[in-house]
């Protein structure tokens, strides 16, 4: 019996410890980041290597990198997921090979993506340190997440849809466009949001692909500094950059929190619809 | 069943896309090999361990300090995160009242979503000075271990939680019918039944810790040396790549790609093992 009481105490203690550290981290960033945060901070260009001024161009670069990553990865991921879930038997060799290689891709460390992106996109394809290189590198990185969520969404679509469409003599492509994809839409969107979140949090893969330049990019072939890279640079390489690093970290966390919440509410709504439609 | 012409065209397009997605991994391996070839071709693998030091410009490629830094930091983080992660999952599943359990799970999910650069920044500004007061310089193996622990804790907690959720309800009811105490039920029935899932989660977390770059880079001090105590500054394999890629050329650059290749192989072995364990559970 004493063992039971001891275990209860210990487990509550550990949970309190974990929550405590988490609250410490968040409140620290909130307290130090909030004072500098303003519309001007979000819009202005960084000055004096980022010690003063804002993060306007950096937000633009971040969004452009995300745009490139998602515009590339979303169609590719969707097509792969449709093939795996609608046109391939689960035990076919091709399907198994594709799934296996995606599992491996999901485990590759981000710094290795950085090395690959540098060697392939920047140098081999000649894109240089650019928003395009960074975005494409991130596209490779988020592909497994997109495919897994899209596949789950499609597999959860009621089988009646497929049978009814076949009975009506609809081509598979029409059934896909008019029935299956709309029914899986919230899951697809939730997956997209998760991918955006993962891409936005990434630093190591971007340092030697999209680079450090903190000016407003003129084209996708310009180097652009992502928000996470900005935080890294301010805290490691710029003495006296801590205040602005705090605010940038706060902006990054807030953006991620918003994206995460949207993803979760979409997933929940989708789950609800699934339960109700049965 | 025969497909219509539109369907056949769609299928061809989809196959092309799937092939492209599947080929990316091979492309990564190919380019890592291609870029590391100048060094791999002429330097026997043993020299990455036996050379006198890490001075790649002079042809000295000793990676042992970085390898041991990666090993120690991963080991330390796994040792700390395992009990905390298991306790977190057990807490939200068996101890906390429903409201608190939901809140706690959401907190762990948020923790999983915080970018590594933010963990690193917080560790550098808050944790490192605290540890520095204990024993300078503060940016050390210990700080790296603590930050890594925070980063992989959600991985452990979420996989253990999923493994516990998959324990057949009959086991739990049976244990309750036998009059086992709550801790007796958890330690005697639930955790053993979820064992392979728990181990898989720990291995996945270890893989994450090995591959983590920014969190450790920012707090571990990055001195190339064999750590003698927890308070020594260390440089992990990943940090070494991130720091030196900026200016590395020629064989130095190739040597960094060799360490990238080594990292990828380590993580692949871990992920493969975890997957085998997951599959075992599915069939038992």
Coordinates of C-alpha atoms in Angstrom, one line a residue:
Chain A
X1 CA 0.0 0.0 0.0
X2 CA 2.8 2.4 0.8
X3 CA 4.3 1.6 -2.6
X4 CA 1.0 2.7 -4.2
X5 CA 1.0 6.0 -2.3
X6 CA 4.7 6.6 -3.1
X7 CA 4.1 5.9 -6.8
X8 CA 1.1 8.3 -6.8
X9 CA 3.2 11.1 -5.2
X10 CA 6.2 10.5 -7.6
X11 CA 4.0 10.6 -10.7
X12 CA 2.3 13.8 -9.7
X13 CA 5.7 15.3 -8.9
X14 CA 7.1 14.4 -12.3
X15 CA 4.0 15.8 -14.1
X16 CA 4.3 19.0 -12.0
X17 CA 8.0 19.2 -12.9
X18 CA 7.3 18.9 -16.6
X19 CA 4.5 21.4 -16.5
X20 CA 6.7 23.7 -14.4
X21 CA 9.6 23.8 -16.8
X22 CA 7.2 24.4 -19.7
X23 CA 5.5 27.3 -18.0
X24 CA 8.9 28.7 -17.1
X25 CA 10.0 28.5 -20.7
X26 CA 6.9 30.1 -22.1
X27 CA 6.5 32.8 -19.5
X28 CA 10.2 33.7 -19.9
X29 CA 9.8 34.3 -23.6
X30 CA 6.5 36.1 -23.1
X31 CA 7.8 38.4 -20.5
X32 CA 11.0 39.4 -22.4
X33 CA 9.5 39.3 -25.8
X34 CA 6.3 41.2 -25.3
X35 CA 7.7 44.7 -24.6
X36 CA 9.4 45.1 -28.0
X37 CA 6.5 43.6 -29.9
X38 CA 4.5 46.1 -32.0
X39 CA 3.2 46.5 -35.5
X40 CA 6.3 48.5 -36.3
X41 CA 8.5 45.6 -35.1
X42 CA 6.6 43.3 -37.5
X43 CA 6.8 45.7 -40.5
X44 CA 10.2 47.4 -40.2
X45 CA 13.5 46.2 -41.6
X46 CA 16.2 45.0 -39.1
X47 CA 18.9 47.5 -38.4
X48 CA 22.4 47.2 -37.0
X49 CA 22.5 43.4 -37.7
X50 CA 19.1 43.0 -36.1
X51 CA 19.9 44.6 -32.7
X52 CA 17.3 47.2 -33.5
X53 CA 14.6 47.6 -36.0
X54 CA 12.1 44.9 -36.8
X55 CA 11.6 41.7 -38.7
X56 CA 9.6 42.8 -41.8
X57 CA 11.7 41.4 -44.5
X58 CA 12.4 38.2 -42.5
X59 CA 8.6 37.5 -42.2
X60 CA 8.3 38.0 -46.0
X61 CA 11.2 35.6 -46.6
X62 CA 9.8 33.1 -44.2
X63 CA 6.4 33.2 -45.9
X64 CA 8.0 32.9 -49.4
X65 CA 10.1 29.8 -48.3
X66 CA 6.9 28.2 -46.8
X67 CA 5.0 29.0 -50.0
X68 CA 7.6 27.4 -52.2
X69 CA 7.8 24.3 -49.9
X70 CA 4.0 23.9 -49.8
X71 CA 3.3 24.6 -53.5
X72 CA 5.8 21.8 -54.3
X73 CA 5.1 19.3 -51.6
X74 CA 1.3 19.5 -51.5
X75 CA 0.5 18.3 -55.0
X76 CA 3.2 15.7 -54.9
X77 CA 2.1 14.5 -51.5
X78 CA -1.6 14.4 -52.5
X79 CA -0.9 12.5 -55.7
X80 CA 1.3 10.0 -53.8
X81 CA -1.4 9.6 -51.1
X82 CA -4.2 9.1 -53.7
X83 CA -2.1 6.4 -55.4
X84 CA -1.3 4.6 -52.2
X85 CA -4.8 4.7 -50.8
X86 CA -7.1 4.5 -53.9
X87 CA -5.1 2.8 -56.7
X88 CA -2.7 0.4 -54.9
X89 CA -3.5 -2.7 -52.9
X90 CA -2.0 -2.4 -49.4
X91 CA 0.3 -5.4 -49.9
X92 CA 1.5 -4.6 -53.5
X93 CA 5.3 -4.4 -53.9
X94 CA 5.3 -0.9 -55.4
X95 CA 3.1 0.4 -52.5
X96 CA 5.3 -1.2 -49.9
X97 CA 8.4 0.2 -51.5
X98 CA 7.0 3.7 -51.6
X99 CA 5.8 3.5 -48.0
X100 CA 9.1 2.2 -46.8
X101 CA 11.1 4.9 -48.4
X102 CA 8.8 7.5 -47.0
X103 CA 9.3 6.1 -43.5
X104 CA 13.0 6.4 -44.0
X105 CA 12.6 9.9 -45.3
X106 CA 10.7 10.9 -42.2
X107 CA 13.6 9.8 -40.0
X108 CA 16.3 11.7 -41.8
X109 CA 17.8 14.4 -39.4
X110 CA 17.2 18.0 -40.5
X111 CA 20.9 18.8 -40.8
X112 CA 21.3 16.0 -43.3
X113 CA 18.4 17.6 -45.3
X114 CA 20.5 20.8 -45.1
X115 CA 23.6 19.0 -46.5
X116 CA 21.5 17.4 -49.3
X117 CA 19.8 20.7 -50.1
X118 CA 23.1 22.5 -50.4
X119 CA 24.7 19.8 -52.6
X120 CA 21.6 19.2 -54.8
X121 CA 19.6 22.4 -55.1
X122 CA 22.2 25.1 -54.4
X123 CA 25.1 23.6 -56.3
X124 CA 24.1 20.7 -58.6
X125 CA 20.9 22.5 -59.9
X126 CA 22.7 25.9 -59.7
X127 CA 20.0 27.6 -57.6
X128 CA 22.5 29.1 -55.2
X129 CA 21.7 30.2 -51.7
X130 CA 18.1 31.1 -52.4
X131 CA 14.5 31.0 -51.2
X132 CA 13.9 28.5 -53.9
X133 CA 16.6 26.1 -52.6
X134 CA 15.4 26.5 -49.0
X135 CA 11.8 26.0 -49.9
X136 CA 12.5 22.9 -52.0
X137 CA 14.7 21.4 -49.2
X138 CA 11.8 21.9 -46.8
X139 CA 9.4 20.4 -49.4
X140 CA 11.4 17.1 -49.2
X141 CA 11.3 17.3 -45.4
X142 CA 7.5 17.7 -45.0
X143 CA 6.5 15.3 -47.7
X144 CA 6.2 12.3 -45.4
X145 CA 3.9 14.2 -43.0
X146 CA 1.7 15.4 -45.9
X147 CA 1.4 11.9 -47.4
X148 CA 0.7 10.2 -44.1
X149 CA -2.2 12.5 -43.1
X150 CA -3.7 12.6 -46.6
X151 CA -3.6 8.8 -46.8
X152 CA -5.3 8.5 -43.4
X153 CA -8.0 11.1 -44.5
X154 CA -8.7 9.2 -47.8
X155 CA -8.8 5.8 -46.1
X156 CA -11.4 7.1 -43.7
X157 CA -13.8 8.2 -46.5
X158 CA -16.8 5.8 -46.4
X159 CA -16.4 2.8 -48.7
X160 CA -20.0 3.3 -49.8
X161 CA -18.9 6.3 -51.8
X162 CA -16.5 4.2 -53.8
X163 CA -19.1 1.4 -54.3
X164 CA -21.9 3.8 -55.3
X165 CA -19.7 5.6 -57.7
X166 CA -18.6 2.3 -59.3
X167 CA -22.2 1.2 -59.5
X168 CA -23.1 4.4 -61.3
X169 CA -20.3 3.8 -63.8
X170 CA -18.4 6.9 -62.7
X171 CA -14.8 7.0 -63.7
X172 CA -12.5 6.6 -60.7
X173 CA -11.1 10.1 -61.4
X174 CA -14.6 11.6 -61.1
X175 CA -15.3 9.8 -57.9
X176 CA -12.0 11.1 -56.6
X177 CA -12.7 14.7 -57.4
X178 CA -16.4 14.8 -56.5
X179 CA -16.6 12.4 -53.5
X180 CA -13.4 11.3 -52.0
X181 CA -11.3 14.4 -51.9
X182 CA -14.1 16.6 -50.6
X183 CA -14.9 14.1 -47.8
X184 CA -11.2 14.0 -46.9
X185 CA -10.7 17.8 -47.2
X186 CA -10.5 18.7 -43.5
X187 CA -7.9 16.0 -43.0
X188 CA -5.9 17.2 -46.0
X189 CA -6.0 20.7 -44.7
X190 CA -5.0 19.6 -41.2
X191 CA -2.0 17.7 -42.7
X192 CA -1.1 20.8 -44.7
X193 CA -1.1 22.9 -41.5
X194 CA 1.1 20.3 -39.7
X195 CA 3.5 20.5 -42.6
X196 CA 3.6 24.3 -42.5
X197 CA 4.2 24.1 -38.8
X198 CA 7.1 21.7 -39.2
X199 CA 8.6 23.7 -42.0
X200 CA 8.3 27.0 -40.0
X201 CA 10.1 25.5 -37.0
X202 CA 13.0 24.3 -39.1
X203 CA 16.4 26.0 -38.8
X204 CA 19.3 23.5 -39.5
X205 CA 18.0 22.7 -43.0
X206 CA 17.9 26.3 -44.0
X207 CA 21.2 27.7 -42.9
X208 CA 23.1 26.6 -46.0
X209 CA 20.2 26.5 -48.4
X210 CA 18.3 29.8 -48.1
X211 CA 21.1 31.6 -46.3
X212 CA 21.4 34.6 -44.0
X213 CA 20.7 37.7 -46.0
X214 CA 18.2 39.9 -44.1
X215 CA 17.2 42.2 -46.9
X216 CA 13.8 42.1 -48.6
X217 CA 14.2 39.5 -51.4
X218 CA 13.6 40.7 -54.9
X219 CA 12.9 37.3 -56.4
X220 CA 12.8 33.6 -55.4
X221 CA 16.4 33.3 -56.5
X222 CA 17.5 35.8 -53.8
X223 CA 18.8 34.6 -50.4
X224 CA 16.3 35.2 -47.6
X225 CA 16.6 34.7 -43.9
X226 CA 13.8 32.7 -42.2
X227 CA 12.5 33.7 -38.8
X228 CA 14.1 30.7 -37.0
X229 CA 17.5 31.4 -38.7
X230 CA 17.1 35.0 -37.5
X231 CA 16.7 33.9 -33.9
X232 CA 19.7 31.6 -34.2
X233 CA 21.9 34.4 -35.7
X234 CA 20.8 37.0 -33.1
X235 CA 21.5 34.8 -30.1
X236 CA 24.7 33.2 -31.3
X237 CA 26.5 35.7 -33.6
X238 CA 25.2 39.2 -32.6
X239 CA 26.1 40.5 -29.2
X240 CA 23.3 42.5 -27.7
X241 CA 20.7 40.9 -30.0
X242 CA 18.9 39.1 -27.2
X243 CA 15.9 41.5 -26.8
X244 CA 15.0 41.2 -30.5
X245 CA 15.7 37.5 -30.5
X246 CA 13.1 37.2 -27.6
X247 CA 10.5 39.0 -29.7
X248 CA 11.3 37.0 -32.8
X249 CA 10.9 33.8 -30.8
X250 CA 7.6 35.0 -29.4
X251 CA 6.4 35.8 -32.9
X252 CA 7.5 32.3 -34.1
X253 CA 5.8 30.6 -31.2
X254 CA 2.5 32.6 -31.7
X255 CA 2.5 31.7 -35.4
X256 CA 3.1 28.1 -34.7
X257 CA 0.4 28.1 -31.9
X258 CA -2.2 29.5 -34.3
X259 CA -1.3 27.0 -37.1
X260 CA -1.4 24.2 -34.6
X261 CA -4.8 25.2 -33.2
X262 CA -6.2 25.4 -36.8
X263 CA -4.8 22.0 -37.6
X264 CA -6.2 20.5 -34.5
X265 CA -9.7 22.0 -34.8
X266 CA -9.8 20.8 -38.5
X267 CA -8.8 17.3 -37.4
X268 CA -11.4 17.3 -34.7
X269 CA -14.1 18.5 -37.0
X270 CA -13.2 15.8 -39.5
X271 CA -13.3 13.2 -36.8
X272 CA -16.7 14.4 -35.7
X273 CA -18.1 14.3 -39.2
X274 CA -16.7 10.8 -39.6
X275 CA -18.5 9.6 -36.4
X276 CA -21.7 11.3 -37.4
X277 CA -21.8 10.0 -40.9
X278 CA -21.5 6.4 -39.9
Chain B
X1 CA -11.7 -4.2 -63.7
X2 CA -10.7 -2.1 -66.7
X3 CA -10.1 1.6 -66.3
X4 CA -11.4 4.3 -68.5
X5 CA -9.0 6.4 -70.6
X6 CA -9.1 9.3 -68.2
X7 CA -8.4 7.0 -65.3
X8 CA -5.5 5.4 -67.0
X9 CA -4.0 8.9 -67.6
X10 CA -4.6 9.8 -64.0
X11 CA -3.0 6.6 -62.8
X12 CA 0.1 7.2 -64.9
X13 CA 0.4 10.7 -63.4
X14 CA -0.1 9.4 -59.9
X15 CA 2.5 6.7 -60.4
X16 CA 5.0 9.3 -61.6
X17 CA 4.4 11.5 -58.5
X18 CA 4.7 8.5 -56.2
X19 CA 7.9 7.4 -57.8
X20 CA 9.3 10.9 -57.4
X21 CA 8.4 10.9 -53.7
X22 CA 10.0 7.5 -53.2
X23 CA 13.2 8.5 -55.0
X24 CA 14.0 11.5 -52.8
X25 CA 15.6 9.2 -50.1
X26 CA 17.8 7.6 -52.8
X27 CA 18.7 11.0 -54.1
X28 CA 19.7 12.1 -50.6
X29 CA 21.9 9.0 -50.1
X30 CA 23.4 9.4 -53.6
X31 CA 24.3 13.0 -53.0
X32 CA 25.8 12.4 -49.6
X33 CA 27.9 9.6 -51.1
X34 CA 28.9 11.8 -54.1
X35 CA 30.0 14.7 -51.9
X36 CA 31.9 12.6 -49.4
X37 CA 33.6 10.5 -52.1
X38 CA 36.8 12.6 -52.3
X39 CA 37.5 11.7 -48.7
X40 CA 36.0 8.2 -48.6
X41 CA 38.1 7.2 -51.6
X42 CA 41.4 7.9 -50.1
X43 CA 40.9 7.8 -46.3
X44 CA 40.3 4.4 -44.7
X45 CA 37.3 4.5 -42.3
X46 CA 39.5 3.6 -39.4
X47 CA 41.3 7.0 -39.6
X48 CA 38.2 8.8 -38.5
X49 CA 38.9 7.2 -35.1
X50 CA 42.7 6.9 -35.1
X51 CA 43.8 10.3 -36.4
X52 CA 45.5 12.6 -33.9
X53 CA 42.9 15.4 -34.1
X54 CA 40.2 17.1 -36.1
X55 CA 42.1 19.3 -38.5
X56 CA 40.5 18.4 -41.8
X57 CA 42.4 21.1 -43.7
X58 CA 45.6 19.3 -42.8
X59 CA 44.1 15.9 -43.6
X60 CA 43.5 14.9 -40.0
X61 CA 40.0 13.5 -39.6
X62 CA 39.5 12.3 -36.0
X63 CA 35.8 12.4 -35.3
X64 CA 35.9 10.7 -31.8
X65 CA 35.3 13.8 -29.8
X66 CA 32.2 14.6 -31.8
X67 CA 31.0 11.0 -31.8
X68 CA 31.4 10.7 -28.0
X69 CA 29.7 14.1 -27.5
X70 CA 26.7 12.9 -29.6
X71 CA 26.7 9.5 -27.7
X72 CA 26.9 11.1 -24.2
X73 CA 24.3 13.8 -24.9
X74 CA 21.9 11.3 -26.5
X75 CA 22.4 8.7 -23.7
X76 CA 21.9 11.4 -21.0
X77 CA 18.8 12.8 -22.6
X78 CA 17.3 9.3 -23.1
X79 CA 18.0 8.4 -19.5
X80 CA 16.3 11.5 -18.2
X81 CA 13.4 11.6 -20.7
X82 CA 12.4 8.0 -20.3
X83 CA 11.2 8.1 -16.7
X84 CA 9.7 11.6 -17.2
X85 CA 8.0 10.6 -20.4
X86 CA 6.6 7.3 -19.1
X87 CA 5.4 9.2 -15.9
X88 CA 3.7 11.8 -18.1
X89 CA 1.8 9.2 -20.1
X90 CA 0.8 7.3 -17.0
X91 CA -0.2 10.5 -15.3
X92 CA -2.6 11.6 -18.0
X93 CA -4.0 8.1 -18.5
X94 CA -4.4 6.8 -15.0
X95 CA -3.9 9.5 -12.4
X96 CA -5.1 12.9 -13.5
X97 CA -8.8 13.8 -13.4
X98 CA -10.3 14.1 -17.0
X99 CA -10.0 17.8 -17.2
X100 CA -6.4 17.9 -16.1
X101 CA -5.5 15.0 -18.3
X102 CA -6.7 16.8 -21.4
X103 CA -4.9 19.9 -20.4
X104 CA -1.7 18.0 -19.7
X105 CA -1.9 16.2 -23.0
X106 CA -2.4 19.5 -24.9
X107 CA 0.7 20.9 -23.0
X108 CA 2.8 17.9 -24.1
X109 CA 1.6 18.4 -27.7
X110 CA 2.6 22.1 -27.5
X111 CA 5.9 21.2 -26.1
X112 CA 6.4 18.9 -29.1
X113 CA 5.7 21.8 -31.5
X114 CA 8.2 24.3 -30.1
X115 CA 11.0 24.8 -32.6
X116 CA 14.5 23.6 -31.6
X117 CA 15.9 27.0 -32.1
X118 CA 13.6 28.4 -29.4
X119 CA 14.7 25.6 -27.0
X120 CA 18.3 26.4 -27.8
X121 CA 17.8 30.2 -27.3
X122 CA 16.0 29.7 -24.0
X123 CA 18.7 27.2 -22.8
X124 CA 21.5 29.7 -23.8
X125 CA 19.9 32.7 -22.0
X126 CA 18.3 31.0 -19.0
X127 CA 19.7 27.6 -18.3
X128 CA 23.4 28.1 -19.2
X129 CA 24.0 31.0 -16.8
X130 CA 22.4 29.0 -14.0
X131 CA 24.6 26.0 -14.7
X132 CA 27.6 28.4 -15.1
X133 CA 27.0 29.6 -11.5
X134 CA 27.3 25.9 -10.4
X135 CA 30.4 25.3 -12.5
X136 CA 31.7 27.6 -15.3
X137 CA 31.5 27.9 -18.3
X138 CA 27.8 27.0 -18.3
X139 CA 27.6 26.0 -22.0
X140 CA 28.3 22.4 -21.4
X141 CA 27.4 18.7 -22.0
X142 CA 25.0 19.0 -19.0
X143 CA 23.1 21.9 -20.5
X144 CA 22.9 20.1 -23.8
X145 CA 21.5 17.0 -22.1
X146 CA 18.9 19.0 -20.3
X147 CA 17.7 20.8 -23.4
X148 CA 17.7 17.5 -25.4
X149 CA 15.6 15.9 -22.6
X150 CA 13.0 18.6 -23.0
X151 CA 12.9 18.2 -26.7
X152 CA 12.5 14.4 -26.8
X153 CA 10.3 14.1 -23.7
X154 CA 7.1 14.7 -25.8
X155 CA 8.1 11.9 -28.2
X156 CA 8.5 9.4 -25.4
X157 CA 5.3 10.6 -23.7
X158 CA 3.1 10.5 -26.8
X159 CA 4.3 7.1 -28.0
X160 CA 4.0 5.6 -24.5
X161 CA 0.5 7.1 -24.2
X162 CA -0.5 5.5 -27.6
X163 CA 1.0 2.2 -26.4
X164 CA -0.9 2.3 -23.1
X165 CA -4.1 3.1 -25.0
X166 CA -3.6 0.0 -27.1
X167 CA -3.5 -2.3 -24.0
X168 CA -6.6 -4.5 -24.2
X169 CA -9.3 -3.3 -21.8
X170 CA -9.8 -6.9 -20.6
X171 CA -6.4 -6.9 -19.0
X172 CA -7.2 -3.7 -17.1
X173 CA -10.6 -5.0 -16.0
X174 CA -9.1 -8.4 -15.0
X175 CA -6.5 -6.6 -12.9
X176 CA -9.2 -4.5 -11.3
X177 CA -11.3 -7.6 -10.6
X178 CA -8.3 -9.2 -8.8
X179 CA -8.2 -6.2 -6.5
X180 CA -4.8 -4.9 -7.6
X181 CA -3.9 -1.4 -6.4
X182 CA -3.6 1.3 -9.0
X183 CA 0.2 1.1 -9.0
X184 CA -0.1 -2.7 -9.0
X185 CA -2.2 -2.5 -12.2
X186 CA 0.2 -0.1 -13.9
X187 CA 3.5 -1.7 -13.0
X188 CA 2.2 -5.3 -13.2
X189 CA -0.2 -5.2 -16.1
X190 CA -0.4 -2.0 -18.2
X191 CA 3.3 -1.2 -18.6
X192 CA 4.5 -4.8 -19.3
X193 CA 1.7 -5.2 -21.9
X194 CA 2.7 -2.0 -23.6
X195 CA 6.4 -2.9 -23.4
X196 CA 7.3 -3.1 -27.1
X197 CA 5.5 0.2 -27.8
X198 CA 7.4 1.9 -25.0
X199 CA 10.8 0.6 -26.2
X200 CA 10.0 1.7 -29.8
X201 CA 9.1 5.2 -28.4
X202 CA 12.4 5.4 -26.6
X203 CA 14.3 4.3 -29.7
X204 CA 12.5 6.9 -31.8
X205 CA 13.4 9.6 -29.2
X206 CA 17.0 8.5 -29.3
X207 CA 17.0 8.9 -33.0
X208 CA 15.6 12.4 -32.6
X209 CA 18.3 13.2 -30.0
X210 CA 21.1 12.1 -32.3
X211 CA 19.8 14.1 -35.2
X212 CA 19.0 17.2 -33.3
X213 CA 21.2 20.2 -34.2
X214 CA 20.2 23.7 -33.1
X215 CA 19.1 22.9 -29.6
X216 CA 22.5 21.3 -28.7
X217 CA 24.6 23.6 -30.9
X218 CA 23.4 26.7 -29.0
X219 CA 23.9 25.4 -25.5
X220 CA 26.8 22.9 -25.5
X221 CA 29.7 25.3 -26.1
X222 CA 31.1 23.6 -29.3
X223 CA 34.7 23.0 -28.1
X224 CA 36.2 20.0 -30.0
X225 CA 37.3 17.9 -27.0
X226 CA 36.8 14.6 -25.3
X227 CA 34.4 15.5 -22.4
X228 CA 35.8 14.6 -19.0
X229 CA 32.9 15.9 -16.9
X230 CA 29.3 17.0 -17.4
X231 CA 30.5 20.6 -17.2
X232 CA 32.9 20.4 -20.1
X233 CA 31.9 22.1 -23.4
X234 CA 31.4 19.6 -26.2
X235 CA 30.6 19.7 -29.9
X236 CA 28.3 17.1 -31.4
X237 CA 28.4 15.7 -34.9
X238 CA 25.4 17.7 -36.0
X239 CA 26.8 20.9 -34.5
X240 CA 30.1 20.3 -36.2
X241 CA 28.4 20.2 -39.6
X242 CA 26.3 23.3 -38.9
X243 CA 29.3 25.3 -37.7
X244 CA 31.9 24.3 -40.4
X245 CA 29.7 24.0 -43.5
X246 CA 29.7 27.8 -43.8
X247 CA 33.4 27.9 -44.8
X248 CA 34.4 24.4 -45.6
X249 CA 35.8 23.6 -49.0
X250 CA 37.4 20.6 -50.8
X251 CA 38.2 17.7 -48.5
X252 CA 37.1 19.5 -45.4
X253 CA 33.6 19.8 -46.9
X254 CA 33.7 16.1 -48.0
X255 CA 34.7 15.1 -44.4
X256 CA 31.6 16.9 -43.2
X257 CA 29.4 15.0 -45.7
X258 CA 31.0 11.8 -44.3
X259 CA 29.8 12.7 -40.9
X260 CA 26.4 13.5 -42.3
X261 CA 26.3 10.0 -43.9
X262 CA 27.3 8.5 -40.6
X263 CA 24.4 10.4 -38.9
X264 CA 21.9 9.2 -41.4
X265 CA 23.0 5.6 -41.1
X266 CA 22.8 5.8 -37.3
X267 CA 19.3 7.2 -37.4
X268 CA 18.2 4.7 -40.0
X269 CA 19.3 1.8 -37.9
X270 CA 17.4 3.2 -34.9
X271 CA 14.2 3.9 -36.9
X272 CA 14.4 0.5 -38.5
X273 CA 14.6 -1.2 -35.1
X274 CA 11.7 0.8 -33.7
X275 CA 9.6 -0.2 -36.8
X276 CA 10.4 -3.8 -36.2
X277 CA 9.2 -3.5 -32.6
X278 CA 6.0 -1.8 -33.7
X279 CA 5.3 -4.6 -36.2
X280 CA 6.0 -7.3 -33.6
X281 CA 3.4 -5.7 -31.4
X282 CA 0.8 -5.6 -34.2
X283 CA 1.0 -9.3 -34.6
X284 CA 1.3 -10.6 -31.0

